[in-house]
């Protein structure tokens, strides 16, 4: 399972870390209230947000890695 490291950083199962600003994460959560949205860090890894929460880290090697702590 992927991990939420701090409120704005994530770690994929493959070991890649994604770091964003806290305001960016808050905005993505707001935008994801009604639809799925993704946020990338310039690599091929992305974070999928849905229903105001970070749900998956999308990894180019492993596919969807569920984030620990999501409902």
Coordinates of C-alpha atoms in Angstrom, one line a residue:
X1 CA 0.0 0.0 0.0
X2 CA 1.2 3.5 -0.8
X3 CA 1.6 5.8 2.2
X4 CA 0.7 9.4 3.1
X5 CA 4.0 10.6 4.5
X6 CA 2.9 14.1 5.7
X7 CA -0.2 16.0 4.6
X8 CA 1.3 16.8 1.2
X9 CA 3.7 13.9 0.4
X10 CA 3.1 10.4 -0.7
X11 CA 5.3 7.3 -1.1
X12 CA 4.5 4.7 -3.8
X13 CA 5.0 1.0 -3.2
X14 CA 8.0 1.1 -5.6
X15 CA 9.7 3.6 -3.3
X16 CA 9.1 6.8 -5.4
X17 CA 8.2 9.8 -3.3
X18 CA 5.8 12.6 -4.5
X19 CA 6.1 16.0 -2.8
X20 CA 3.5 18.8 -3.2
X21 CA 2.6 22.0 -1.3
X22 CA -0.2 21.7 1.3
X23 CA -2.3 24.3 -0.6
X24 CA -2.1 22.3 -3.8
X25 CA -3.4 19.2 -2.0
X26 CA -6.2 21.2 -0.4
X27 CA -7.3 22.5 -3.8
X28 CA -7.1 19.0 -5.4
X29 CA -9.3 17.6 -2.6
X30 CA -11.9 20.4 -3.2
X31 CA -11.8 19.7 -7.0
X32 CA -12.3 16.0 -6.5
X33 CA -15.7 16.4 -4.7
X34 CA -17.7 15.4 -7.7
X35 CA -15.1 13.9 -10.1
X36 CA -11.8 12.1 -10.2
X37 CA -8.7 14.3 -10.6
X38 CA -5.0 13.5 -10.8
X39 CA -1.9 15.3 -9.8
X40 CA 1.6 14.5 -11.1
X41 CA 5.1 15.5 -10.0
X42 CA 6.8 15.5 -13.4
X43 CA 7.6 11.8 -13.3
X44 CA 5.1 9.2 -14.5
X45 CA 3.7 8.9 -11.0
X46 CA 0.3 10.5 -10.2
X47 CA -2.0 10.8 -7.2
X48 CA -5.7 10.1 -7.9
X49 CA -8.1 12.2 -5.8
X50 CA -11.8 11.3 -5.4
X51 CA -14.5 12.4 -3.0
X52 CA -12.2 14.9 -1.3
X53 CA -9.5 12.3 -0.5
X54 CA -6.3 10.9 -2.0
X55 CA -7.2 7.4 -3.1
X56 CA -4.4 5.9 -5.3
X57 CA -0.8 6.5 -6.4
X58 CA -0.7 5.6 -10.0
X59 CA 2.6 3.9 -10.7
X60 CA 4.0 3.2 -14.2
X61 CA 5.5 -0.1 -12.9
X62 CA 2.8 -1.3 -10.4
X63 CA -0.4 0.3 -11.6
X64 CA -2.8 1.6 -8.9
X65 CA -1.4 1.5 -5.4
X66 CA -4.1 2.2 -2.8
X67 CA -3.1 4.8 -0.3
X68 CA -3.1 3.5 3.3
X69 CA -5.8 5.1 5.3
X70 CA -8.4 5.7 2.6
X71 CA -11.9 4.7 3.8

